[in-house]
Amino acid sequence: MNGAPFIGQYWRNRLTSRTAWRVHGAGLVLAVVAGAALHGAGPDPAAGPVHDSARFSPLADITRENVAGLTAAWTYHTGDFSGGHGPTPTGQVPGVQTRPVFADGRVYVTTPSSIVIAIDGDTGREDWRYDPQAGADARCYEPHRGVALWTGPGPPAEPTIFSGTCDGRLVALDAEHGRLRPAFGVAGVLDLRPGVDVRTGEAYAITSPPAIWRDLVIVGGLVPEGTPRGPAGDVRAFDVRTGQERWRFHTVPRPGEAGHDTWSADGWQRRTGANVWSSMSVDDDRGLVFLPIGSPSYDFFGGDRPGQNLFGNSLVALDAATGHRRWHAQLVHHDPPAQPVLADIPHAGGMRAVVIQVTKMGLVFVFDRTTGEPVFGIEERAVPPSDVPGEQAWPTQPFPLKPPPLSRHAPLTRDDLTTVTVESRRECDALFAKVRSGGLYTPPGRELTLSFPGTMGGATWSGAAVDPGSAYLIVNTNEIGAMGQMVPQQAGAALPFGRSSPAGAYGRFWDSQHLPCQKPPWGLLHAVDLSTGTIAWQVPLGDVPVLAARGITGTGAPNLGGAIVSAGGLVFIGGASDSRFRAFDLRTGRELWRADLPASGHATPLSYRGRSGRQFVVIAAGGGGRFSDTISDAIVAFGLPLPR
């Protein structure tokens, strides 16, 4: 964070021409769907391919006119982590956050202990399951966000499911039967831990879907955030058939590599963090893979790593065949938490291929996909310094000229505090009296500091969606501040200072009922017009159950879990911590439908057409995590009523 400043330039390697090539098969074809080009009626045929990262469904059976008739078609219970297990090592109780994958009539999902399950998409019946921890004396749990599907060309003849585990392995499964592919790794399993120097007692997990390009499966990893030294956050590509490593990208450059000079003499050595814990995106035609790389660790103190700290806090474009860097942009401070979104947007009288990165700061960065040039411009602005001894925060940070910020950035004042209830205002007044109020990029100081947005502000790992017809970017955000201060550590500690907060590990600025301390809205759903870089609409997302019970609604709610858009002109999203699933009008942001879920849908939904021809929308309703006390193991599918 504080030790990873922005590079005011975009490093590029010379681009080489490539023959366009595309994987064909269920789940990987990037098809152009013909249709009208206005607000969700279908993408413009001239707009280029619709990438999977855009989370756009070309299905249009469910429309604005009939969405109110959606009902639950089936509910499947995974049987994993329905409330009977303890929290993860980070202290969170993980619900089900999987983003389903659909192919050949099946929905593939994962669970917090890394079980992979195939479900019949029409009936919700389990076809098979694979448990990578079967027979283990103790099980690990982490939020798990799904699988990747490789479809060939063979051998093997059948598609292969790739999924990571919470104990740092990558498994390859026959998609038809759920059996391990014996030729991959050791009997179908590849242990990723030795390759990144994971030592006894250190955590390393694969919790997001790998990326697939041709015959490569590309993985990042979840590494420690609370200690400066530990496993490497390297990104690696493996042969999909054998598991042999084909290339590796050092996210912390080694001696002789570009960017190594942005680290101090020993600051780079065994530096953990700087990892891709979220999802990557692949441009098949251009042969590019886009990496949202997080912060070097330790997150809250950078005194032991002065310098620019590449490639931390960066969006990096790699040659997918070789792992060579094509370009990068360092975004800084908080890590880019979400999968980069690939889209083709109207710009300067033509269509421009772009990659969009949403951030926890509520900033939206839009880059030319090939060159890394900012589409709407970026400027450096002065930001507050650090007052922690031994630490030098970079004096400026990058701000896109467009789109405007999706989260408030100014320091909060007492006038900004909540008035939703008398009780909440009283608690928040007392908290506010203890803090030094700061805005965006205010480092935690030696006195208790309030920064806004906080570590769970802005956009989160759930990312964004793009409608190719309207060029609307749909993204949900949180409005939550964070309190913290840097305190001296005991002699012999890894670092001289560590972060402390009276409100728990992440120091949320909320009251005892977890109501944010500033005035609502606390959760928002946005539509950004990418053709102009302007906001098309913004609406509150969700309600807070304890307030709704008192008749107080429209506040928006803390949320985790992203949106999808459909050719029926709809936005589907769970996300909010009120255990509801919603559909919004893509044109206006008006809520058109909602349904109750067993727990909050802290996951990204999926729409698909089953073998029966019926369009479904499915979401994992697991709750848990940082915002929900209710936990479930449910996967719920909705559809229009069948004709009588």
XYZ file of C-alpha atoms in Angstrom:
644
model
C 0.000 0.000 0.000
C 2.027 2.932 1.282
C 5.264 1.604 -0.155
C 3.926 0.935 -3.637
C 3.616 4.233 -5.473
C 2.381 4.879 -8.978
C 4.667 4.743 -11.953
C 3.833 7.734 -14.096
C 4.404 5.844 -17.322
C 3.340 2.612 -18.980
C 6.109 0.094 -19.572
C 5.758 -1.749 -22.838
C 7.561 -4.452 -24.712
C 7.474 -4.447 -28.488
C 4.310 -6.098 -29.744
C 4.636 -8.954 -32.210
C 1.982 -9.830 -34.737
C 0.069 -13.032 -34.056
C -2.307 -15.123 -36.057
C -5.791 -14.894 -34.566
C -6.791 -18.147 -32.886
C -9.749 -19.132 -30.784
C -10.664 -22.095 -28.629
C -14.024 -23.495 -29.659
C -16.228 -25.365 -27.264
C -18.848 -24.975 -24.580
C -18.034 -22.142 -22.226
C -15.144 -20.765 -24.310
C -16.614 -19.621 -27.613
C -16.700 -15.832 -27.687
C -19.603 -15.520 -30.046
C -21.002 -12.389 -31.665
C -24.754 -12.372 -31.239
C -26.659 -10.448 -33.860
C -29.426 -8.099 -32.780
C -30.423 -4.528 -32.115
C -27.799 -2.424 -30.412
C -29.895 -0.463 -27.923
C -29.846 -1.122 -24.191
C -29.721 -4.843 -23.860
C -31.664 -5.891 -26.942
C -28.486 -7.636 -28.041
C -24.958 -6.591 -28.945
C -24.085 -4.595 -32.007
C -22.752 -7.076 -34.601
C -19.965 -4.585 -35.346
C -18.881 -4.412 -31.743
C -16.607 -7.445 -31.757
C -16.619 -10.576 -29.592
C -18.439 -10.696 -26.276
C -15.850 -11.831 -23.756
C -16.647 -14.077 -20.837
C -15.296 -11.448 -18.425
C -18.130 -9.130 -19.550
C -20.681 -11.447 -17.896
C -23.210 -10.915 -20.672
C -25.853 -13.493 -21.519
C -27.245 -13.453 -25.085
C -30.428 -15.159 -23.861
C -33.562 -13.030 -24.056
C -36.478 -15.270 -23.065
C -36.609 -13.469 -19.724
C -37.390 -9.818 -20.439
C -38.411 -6.619 -18.695
C -42.005 -7.476 -19.481
C -42.087 -10.987 -17.968
C -39.321 -11.015 -15.341
C -41.880 -10.478 -12.592
C -43.030 -14.042 -13.237
C -39.698 -15.652 -12.313
C -40.015 -18.369 -9.680
C -37.583 -20.790 -8.046
C -37.129 -23.778 -10.370
C -34.858 -25.840 -8.124
C -32.614 -25.555 -5.069
C -29.560 -27.723 -4.510
C -27.761 -28.047 -1.163
C -24.049 -28.787 -1.396
C -23.862 -30.273 2.095
C -20.615 -28.383 2.675
C -20.325 -25.644 5.267
C -23.945 -25.131 6.120
C -22.983 -23.769 9.514
C -21.389 -26.706 11.261
C -17.743 -25.726 10.803
C -15.469 -23.093 12.233
C -14.012 -20.020 10.539
C -11.060 -19.821 8.194
C -7.614 -18.771 9.497
C -8.611 -15.161 8.698
C -11.490 -15.408 11.165
C -14.244 -15.310 8.542
C -16.970 -17.932 8.171
C -17.025 -18.584 4.427
C -20.323 -19.056 2.669
C -20.689 -20.339 -0.876
C -19.277 -17.733 -3.305
C -18.938 -19.885 -6.414
C -19.735 -18.436 -9.822
C -21.421 -21.335 -11.653
C -20.135 -22.585 -15.001
C -22.560 -24.207 -17.479
C -21.712 -26.683 -20.231
C -23.464 -29.623 -21.897
C -26.523 -29.410 -19.677
C -24.623 -29.249 -16.384
C -23.950 -26.517 -13.854
C -20.537 -26.822 -12.195
C -20.072 -25.274 -8.742
C -17.557 -25.385 -5.888
C -17.755 -25.165 -2.097
C -15.632 -23.567 0.656
C -13.663 -26.790 1.204
C -12.918 -26.960 -2.556
C -15.420 -29.716 -3.449
C -16.385 -29.660 -7.143
C -19.995 -30.597 -7.972
C -21.799 -31.167 -11.278
C -25.558 -30.489 -11.180
C -28.162 -31.196 -13.844
C -29.102 -27.736 -15.076
C -32.794 -28.540 -15.574
C -33.586 -30.458 -12.409
C -30.957 -29.526 -9.820
C -30.056 -33.210 -9.394
C -26.434 -33.954 -8.480
C -24.611 -35.802 -11.263
C -21.258 -36.167 -9.499
C -18.967 -34.597 -6.927
C -15.229 -34.661 -6.327
C -13.841 -33.976 -2.858
C -10.097 -33.152 -2.913
C -9.947 -33.505 0.880
C -11.656 -36.884 1.124
C -10.062 -38.863 3.948
C -8.153 -35.876 5.368
C -7.801 -35.665 9.143
C -8.652 -31.948 9.100
C -10.288 -29.849 6.401
C -9.364 -26.364 5.221
C -11.982 -23.786 4.238
C -11.735 -20.625 2.169
C -14.263 -18.764 0.011
C -14.051 -20.535 -3.379
C -15.223 -18.866 -6.571
C -15.481 -21.597 -9.158
C -13.832 -23.685 -11.848
C -12.435 -23.295 -15.355
C -13.388 -25.512 -18.300
C -10.995 -26.614 -21.047
C -12.702 -28.046 -24.126
C -9.930 -29.086 -26.436
C -8.999 -29.874 -29.086
C -8.187 -33.282 -27.610
C -6.750 -35.488 -26.447
C -8.410 -36.043 -24.082
C -11.626 -36.141 -26.065
C -13.871 -34.920 -23.239
C -13.728 -31.456 -21.638
C -11.611 -31.014 -18.512
C -12.543 -29.157 -15.332
C -9.680 -27.339 -13.570
C -10.155 -26.280 -9.973
C -7.859 -25.048 -7.222
C -7.958 -26.074 -3.584
C -7.665 -24.271 -0.270
C -4.455 -26.207 0.427
C -2.679 -25.087 -2.739
C -3.301 -27.839 -5.297
C -4.680 -27.777 -8.847
C -6.872 -30.686 -9.905
C -7.895 -31.802 -13.402
C -11.211 -33.653 -13.687
C -13.098 -35.370 -16.478
C -16.109 -33.062 -16.886
C -18.409 -35.979 -17.715
C -17.772 -38.155 -14.662
C -15.698 -36.086 -12.221
C -12.733 -38.456 -12.332
C -9.153 -37.248 -12.047
C -7.174 -36.996 -15.289
C -4.286 -39.390 -14.530
C -1.884 -37.812 -17.057
C -2.049 -34.398 -15.371
C 0.477 -33.775 -12.593
C 0.586 -36.773 -10.266
C -2.538 -38.859 -10.908
C -4.564 -35.753 -11.793
C -3.303 -33.445 -9.050
C -0.595 -30.782 -9.222
C 0.872 -29.537 -5.937
C 1.571 -25.833 -6.488
C 3.147 -25.100 -3.111
C 6.780 -26.209 -3.670
C 7.062 -23.996 -6.750
C 6.494 -20.802 -4.788
C 8.512 -21.697 -1.669
C 5.678 -22.372 0.751
C 7.234 -23.267 4.101
C 5.857 -24.981 7.185
C 2.974 -23.045 8.681
C 2.531 -20.727 5.686
C -0.767 -20.454 3.842
C -1.171 -20.835 0.092
C -4.483 -21.454 -1.667
C -6.131 -21.340 -5.086
C -9.607 -19.915 -4.566
C -10.471 -18.300 -7.940
C -10.935 -20.035 -11.294
C -7.775 -20.441 -13.379
C -7.554 -18.797 -16.791
C -7.445 -20.920 -19.956
C -5.623 -20.069 -23.183
C -5.194 -22.696 -25.894
C -3.522 -25.628 -24.119
C -2.441 -23.652 -21.037
C -4.072 -23.381 -17.625
C -2.888 -20.199 -15.896
C -3.055 -19.754 -12.116
C -2.304 -17.163 -9.460
C -2.691 -17.807 -5.744
C -3.888 -16.592 -2.372
C -0.887 -15.788 -0.147
C -0.484 -14.216 3.327
C -1.311 -10.532 3.830
C -0.290 -10.115 7.453
C 3.445 -10.765 7.142
C 6.064 -9.265 4.810
C 7.880 -12.499 3.948
C 6.377 -15.672 2.629
C 5.364 -17.544 -0.535
C 5.771 -15.844 -3.902
C 2.695 -14.510 -5.676
C 4.017 -15.672 -9.064
C 1.602 -16.386 -11.909
C 2.280 -19.699 -13.667
C 1.068 -21.457 -16.801
C 0.883 -25.242 -17.034
C 0.223 -27.654 -19.880
C -3.438 -28.675 -19.651
C -2.634 -32.313 -20.431
C 0.497 -32.977 -18.382
C 0.740 -30.230 -15.768
C 4.257 -29.339 -16.919
C 5.138 -25.709 -16.196
C 5.361 -23.749 -19.436
C 6.079 -20.250 -18.153
C 6.197 -18.136 -14.998
C 5.790 -14.411 -14.367
C 7.535 -13.053 -11.276
C 5.132 -10.519 -9.802
C 8.068 -9.282 -7.723
C 10.839 -9.007 -10.343
C 14.102 -10.866 -9.743
C 17.599 -9.413 -10.383
C 18.025 -8.649 -14.063
C 14.284 -8.428 -14.743
C 12.439 -5.231 -15.660
C 11.114 -3.568 -12.532
C 13.643 -5.099 -10.124
C 15.171 -1.658 -9.612
C 11.884 -0.465 -8.081
C 12.718 -2.465 -4.943
C 15.299 -1.807 -2.260
C 18.364 -4.023 -1.985
C 16.669 -6.712 0.075
C 13.039 -5.573 0.004
C 12.161 -7.932 -2.849
C 13.562 -11.095 -1.295
C 10.863 -13.605 -0.437
C 8.343 -10.768 -0.535
C 4.823 -12.156 -0.281
C 1.650 -10.497 -1.474
C 1.822 -8.981 -4.988
C -0.380 -11.831 -6.128
C -3.410 -12.548 -8.301
C -5.961 -13.867 -5.821
C -8.873 -12.805 -8.017
C -9.665 -13.907 -11.586
C -7.629 -13.170 -14.688
C -9.066 -12.401 -18.134
C -7.917 -13.709 -21.514
C -8.168 -12.071 -24.929
C -8.007 -15.171 -27.139
C -7.568 -13.320 -30.435
C -4.773 -11.052 -29.228
C -3.108 -13.764 -27.164
C -3.141 -11.617 -24.007
C -3.828 -12.503 -20.391
C -4.638 -9.670 -17.973
C -3.501 -9.883 -14.345
C -5.036 -7.811 -11.502
C -2.071 -7.933 -9.096
C -2.619 -7.085 -5.440
C -0.586 -5.196 -2.887
C 2.804 -6.369 -1.643
C 2.588 -7.475 1.957
C 2.449 -6.294 4.698
C -0.619 -4.370 3.509
C -0.517 -1.502 6.000
C 3.184 -0.670 6.378
C 5.689 -0.081 3.602
C 8.747 1.142 5.506
C 10.639 -2.072 4.738
C 10.032 -1.807 0.996
C 10.673 1.773 -0.182
C 10.318 2.409 -3.881
C 7.744 1.758 -6.560
C 7.409 -1.967 -5.803
C 6.493 -3.312 -9.235
C 4.354 -5.173 -10.082
C 2.285 -4.647 -6.978
C -1.078 -2.900 -7.315
C -0.928 -3.198 -11.082
C -2.897 -4.314 -14.087
C -0.428 -6.313 -16.177
C -0.920 -7.610 -19.730
C 1.138 -10.708 -20.566
C 1.706 -12.601 -23.785
C -0.402 -15.655 -23.021
C 1.911 -18.000 -24.924
C 5.152 -16.972 -23.222
C 4.334 -15.002 -20.066
C 6.316 -12.010 -21.360
C 5.020 -8.644 -20.255
C 3.419 -6.510 -22.962
C 2.414 -3.533 -20.802
C 1.379 -2.594 -17.310
C -0.237 0.219 -15.360
C 0.311 0.591 -11.630
C -2.939 1.662 -9.953
C -1.683 1.780 -6.367
C -2.691 1.869 -2.710
C -5.492 -0.650 -2.521
C -5.101 -3.858 -4.741
C -7.133 -4.266 -7.912
C -9.606 -6.712 -6.388
C -11.619 -7.783 -9.399
C -11.321 -9.612 -12.672
C -10.414 -7.209 -15.508
C -13.312 -6.759 -17.948
C -12.690 -6.987 -21.696
C -15.051 -5.021 -23.918
C -15.286 -3.309 -27.286
C -16.697 0.204 -26.943
C -17.574 3.093 -29.278
C -14.744 5.611 -29.194
C -13.543 8.394 -31.506
C -15.879 7.370 -34.301
C -14.990 3.669 -34.229
C -14.804 0.664 -31.940
C -11.969 0.323 -29.465
C -10.895 -2.868 -27.685
C -10.448 -1.992 -24.013
C -9.772 -3.586 -20.648
C -11.544 -2.101 -17.631
C -10.302 -2.375 -14.056
C -12.606 -1.474 -11.178
C -11.011 -0.815 -7.798
C -11.674 -0.608 -4.088
C -11.105 3.131 -4.364
C -14.282 3.421 -6.440
C -12.173 4.452 -9.452
C -12.688 2.929 -12.887
C -9.616 2.689 -15.138
C -10.146 2.072 -18.864
C -7.129 1.107 -21.015
C -6.555 0.261 -24.647
C -6.247 -3.508 -24.570
C -3.263 -3.733 -26.903
C -1.136 -0.732 -25.895
C -2.166 0.076 -22.321
C -2.946 3.686 -23.224
C -5.541 5.236 -20.878
C -8.686 5.778 -22.945
C -9.978 8.750 -20.929
C -6.669 10.003 -19.540
C -5.049 9.756 -16.097
C -3.536 12.486 -13.956
C -1.383 12.480 -10.836
C -2.840 14.255 -7.806
C -1.249 15.051 -4.471
C -2.292 12.807 -1.583
C -1.668 12.903 2.190
C 1.752 11.856 3.527
C 2.433 9.196 6.155
C 3.443 10.218 9.663
C 4.771 6.755 10.585
C 8.545 6.745 11.235
C 10.511 5.000 8.496
C 7.691 5.157 5.948
C 7.487 7.440 2.927
C 4.154 7.407 1.125
C 4.341 8.409 -2.524
C 3.291 12.072 -2.833
C 0.845 11.539 -5.714
C -1.605 8.921 -6.916
C -3.290 8.307 -10.301
C -6.855 9.402 -10.985
C -8.715 8.700 -14.226
C -10.227 11.828 -15.774
C -13.283 9.727 -16.638
C -15.448 8.021 -15.470
C -16.104 9.970 -12.255
C -15.483 8.165 -8.947
C -18.173 5.695 -7.911
C -17.448 6.243 -4.195
C -17.111 9.367 -2.092
C -13.485 10.387 -1.479
C -13.649 13.479 0.726
C -12.966 13.245 4.470
C -16.151 12.722 6.456
C -17.406 15.517 8.708
C -19.834 15.307 11.595
C -22.570 16.548 9.236
C -22.017 13.416 7.142
C -22.783 11.038 10.020
C -25.860 8.838 9.948
C -29.245 10.012 11.147
C -31.028 6.778 10.253
C -31.620 5.909 13.901
C -30.987 7.753 17.132
C -29.077 4.785 18.535
C -26.768 4.513 15.548
C -26.065 8.253 15.538
C -25.125 8.119 19.216
C -22.624 5.284 18.672
C -21.182 6.845 15.540
C -20.755 10.230 17.219
C -18.677 8.519 19.886
C -16.543 6.722 17.281
C -16.055 9.850 15.200
C -14.815 11.766 18.231
C -11.898 9.334 18.486
C -10.597 9.579 14.904
C -8.658 11.829 12.614
C -10.915 11.954 9.544
C -9.271 11.428 6.179
C -10.426 10.604 2.684
C -9.042 8.540 -0.145
C -5.343 7.597 0.198
C -5.087 8.792 3.799
C -2.566 6.337 5.303
C -3.265 4.888 8.756
C -1.304 7.156 11.089
C 0.057 7.040 14.618
C -3.328 8.277 15.844
C -6.600 6.529 15.024
C -7.346 7.435 11.408
C -10.602 7.217 9.458
C -10.095 6.627 5.734
C -12.822 6.670 3.124
C -13.533 4.490 1.301
C -12.124 1.727 3.521
C -10.713 -1.675 2.651
C -14.178 -2.964 1.738
C -15.261 0.216 0.010
C -15.711 0.782 -3.696
C -15.848 -2.274 -5.945
C -14.789 -5.670 -4.612
C -13.656 -9.018 -6.044
C -17.112 -9.479 -7.584
C -16.147 -7.101 -10.390
C -18.334 -5.719 -13.158
C -20.384 -6.638 -16.224
C -20.733 -4.977 -19.632
C -23.728 -4.862 -21.951
C -22.253 -4.841 -25.479
C -25.243 -3.112 -27.042
C -25.372 -0.049 -24.806
C -21.704 -0.142 -23.675
C -22.980 0.125 -20.096
C -20.591 -1.067 -17.380
C -22.611 -2.425 -14.450
C -20.819 -2.460 -11.098
C -21.890 -2.616 -7.459
C -19.990 -0.743 -4.746
C -19.839 -0.328 -0.975
C -19.745 2.892 1.013
C -17.909 1.866 4.179
C -15.052 3.655 5.915
C -12.243 2.058 7.902
C -10.527 3.028 11.146
C -6.980 2.104 12.039
C -3.718 3.295 13.500
C -0.124 2.130 13.305
C 1.281 0.995 16.646
C 4.842 -0.039 17.573
C 5.428 -3.780 17.673
C 7.362 -5.739 20.242
C 11.079 -6.303 19.820
C 11.792 -9.103 17.389
C 8.627 -8.557 15.353
C 8.882 -8.789 11.560
C 8.052 -5.074 11.225
C 8.396 -2.108 13.585
C 4.743 -1.056 13.156
C 1.455 -2.904 12.735
C -2.120 -1.802 12.230
C -4.571 -1.841 15.105
C -8.229 -0.876 15.336
C -10.843 -0.799 18.093
C -13.342 -2.204 15.567
C -11.704 -5.525 14.717
C -9.157 -6.647 12.154
C -10.391 -4.453 9.315
C -11.740 -1.608 11.458
C -15.062 -0.978 9.747
C -16.556 2.422 10.522
C -19.932 1.097 11.627
C -21.976 0.710 14.789
C -22.617 -2.362 16.929
C -25.305 -3.560 14.488
C -22.933 -3.134 11.532
C -24.803 -0.093 10.219
C -22.272 2.194 8.475
C -21.696 5.426 10.346
C -22.183 7.825 7.458
C -25.507 8.739 5.872
C -26.859 6.298 3.263
C -26.666 5.039 0.607
C -24.357 2.289 1.879
C -24.470 0.107 -1.203
C -24.953 1.216 -4.806
C -25.490 -0.261 -8.243
C -24.073 1.856 -11.079
C -24.338 1.971 -14.851
C -21.351 3.700 -16.472
C -21.672 4.638 -20.140
C -18.297 3.531 -21.496
C -18.834 5.367 -24.778
C -18.734 8.731 -22.958
C -17.183 7.943 -19.572
C -20.243 9.273 -17.766
C -22.663 7.852 -15.202
C -25.917 6.674 -16.816
C -27.666 5.867 -13.523
C -27.040 4.977 -9.878
C -29.486 3.305 -7.486
C -29.264 1.966 -3.931
C -28.651 -1.784 -3.816
C -30.440 -3.711 -1.084
C -31.889 -2.993 2.322
C -30.639 -3.653 5.840
C -32.871 -6.254 7.536
C -32.799 -4.682 11.028
C -33.889 -1.367 9.515
C -36.397 -2.830 7.072
C -38.123 -4.453 10.039
C -38.684 -0.907 11.337
C -39.967 0.312 7.967
C -36.698 1.995 6.963
C -35.793 1.011 3.391
C -33.877 2.418 0.431
C -30.606 2.718 2.346
C -28.623 0.317 0.198
C -26.678 -2.396 1.990
C -23.110 -3.679 2.237
C -22.685 -6.131 -0.607
C -20.401 -8.783 -2.075
C -21.143 -10.576 -5.330
C -21.408 -9.213 -8.842
C -23.939 -8.677 -11.604
C -24.683 -10.170 -14.979
C -26.524 -8.508 -17.864
C -28.739 -10.204 -20.395
C -30.023 -9.548 -23.891
C -33.469 -9.298 -22.313
C -32.458 -5.864 -21.075
C -31.942 -6.978 -17.481
C -29.332 -6.784 -14.736
C -29.384 -9.718 -12.291
C -27.601 -9.389 -8.963
C -27.692 -10.758 -5.429
C -24.798 -9.217 -3.545
C -26.627 -7.264 -0.869
C -26.578 -8.587 2.684
C -30.380 -8.893 2.838
C -30.750 -12.425 1.393
C -32.465 -11.276 -1.806
C -31.917 -11.727 -5.529
C -32.946 -8.873 -7.817
C -33.456 -7.887 -11.443
C -33.081 -4.287 -12.637
C -33.981 -2.569 -15.889
C -30.699 -2.057 -17.738
C -31.940 1.218 -19.263
C -33.045 2.961 -16.088
C -31.862 1.056 -13.002
C -35.447 0.491 -11.859
C -35.899 -2.648 -9.771
C -38.299 -4.996 -11.593
C -38.195 -8.194 -9.524
C -36.861 -9.606 -6.283
C -36.885 -13.008 -4.601
C -35.939 -14.211 -1.155
C -32.896 -16.488 -0.817
C -31.886 -18.872 2.001
C -28.928 -16.545 2.680
C -27.335 -13.582 0.955
C -26.127 -14.190 -2.589
C -22.491 -13.137 -2.132
C -21.633 -14.527 -5.563
C -22.025 -13.757 -9.252
C -25.027 -15.384 -10.965
C -25.199 -17.162 -14.321
C -27.910 -17.447 -16.970
C -28.078 -20.488 -19.246
C -30.419 -22.482 -21.441
C -31.023 -25.996 -20.166
C -31.463 -29.118 -22.242
C -35.205 -28.471 -22.073
C -34.746 -25.132 -23.840
C -35.783 -23.180 -20.729
C -33.737 -20.140 -19.674
C -32.543 -20.243 -16.071
C -30.764 -17.790 -13.799
C -28.777 -19.449 -10.995
C -26.959 -18.033 -7.975
C -25.085 -19.381 -4.957
C -26.824 -18.224 -1.771
C -24.241 -18.915 0.907
C -24.198 -15.778 3.048
C -21.461 -15.748 5.680
C -18.251 -13.838 5.086
C -17.739 -10.257 6.217
C -21.307 -8.962 5.992
C -23.736 -11.800 6.769
C -24.322 -13.889 9.869
C -26.744 -16.264 8.120
C -24.994 -19.146 6.356
C -26.372 -21.577 3.801
C -25.115 -24.155 1.320
C -27.764 -23.442 -1.327
C -27.524 -23.110 -5.096
C -30.833 -21.679 -6.356
C -32.072 -21.573 -9.960
C -34.957 -19.415 -11.189
C -37.005 -19.691 -14.368
C -40.288 -18.609 -15.902
C -43.201 -20.925 -15.131
C -43.524 -23.854 -17.523
C -46.558 -23.695 -19.813
C -49.488 -25.766 -18.579
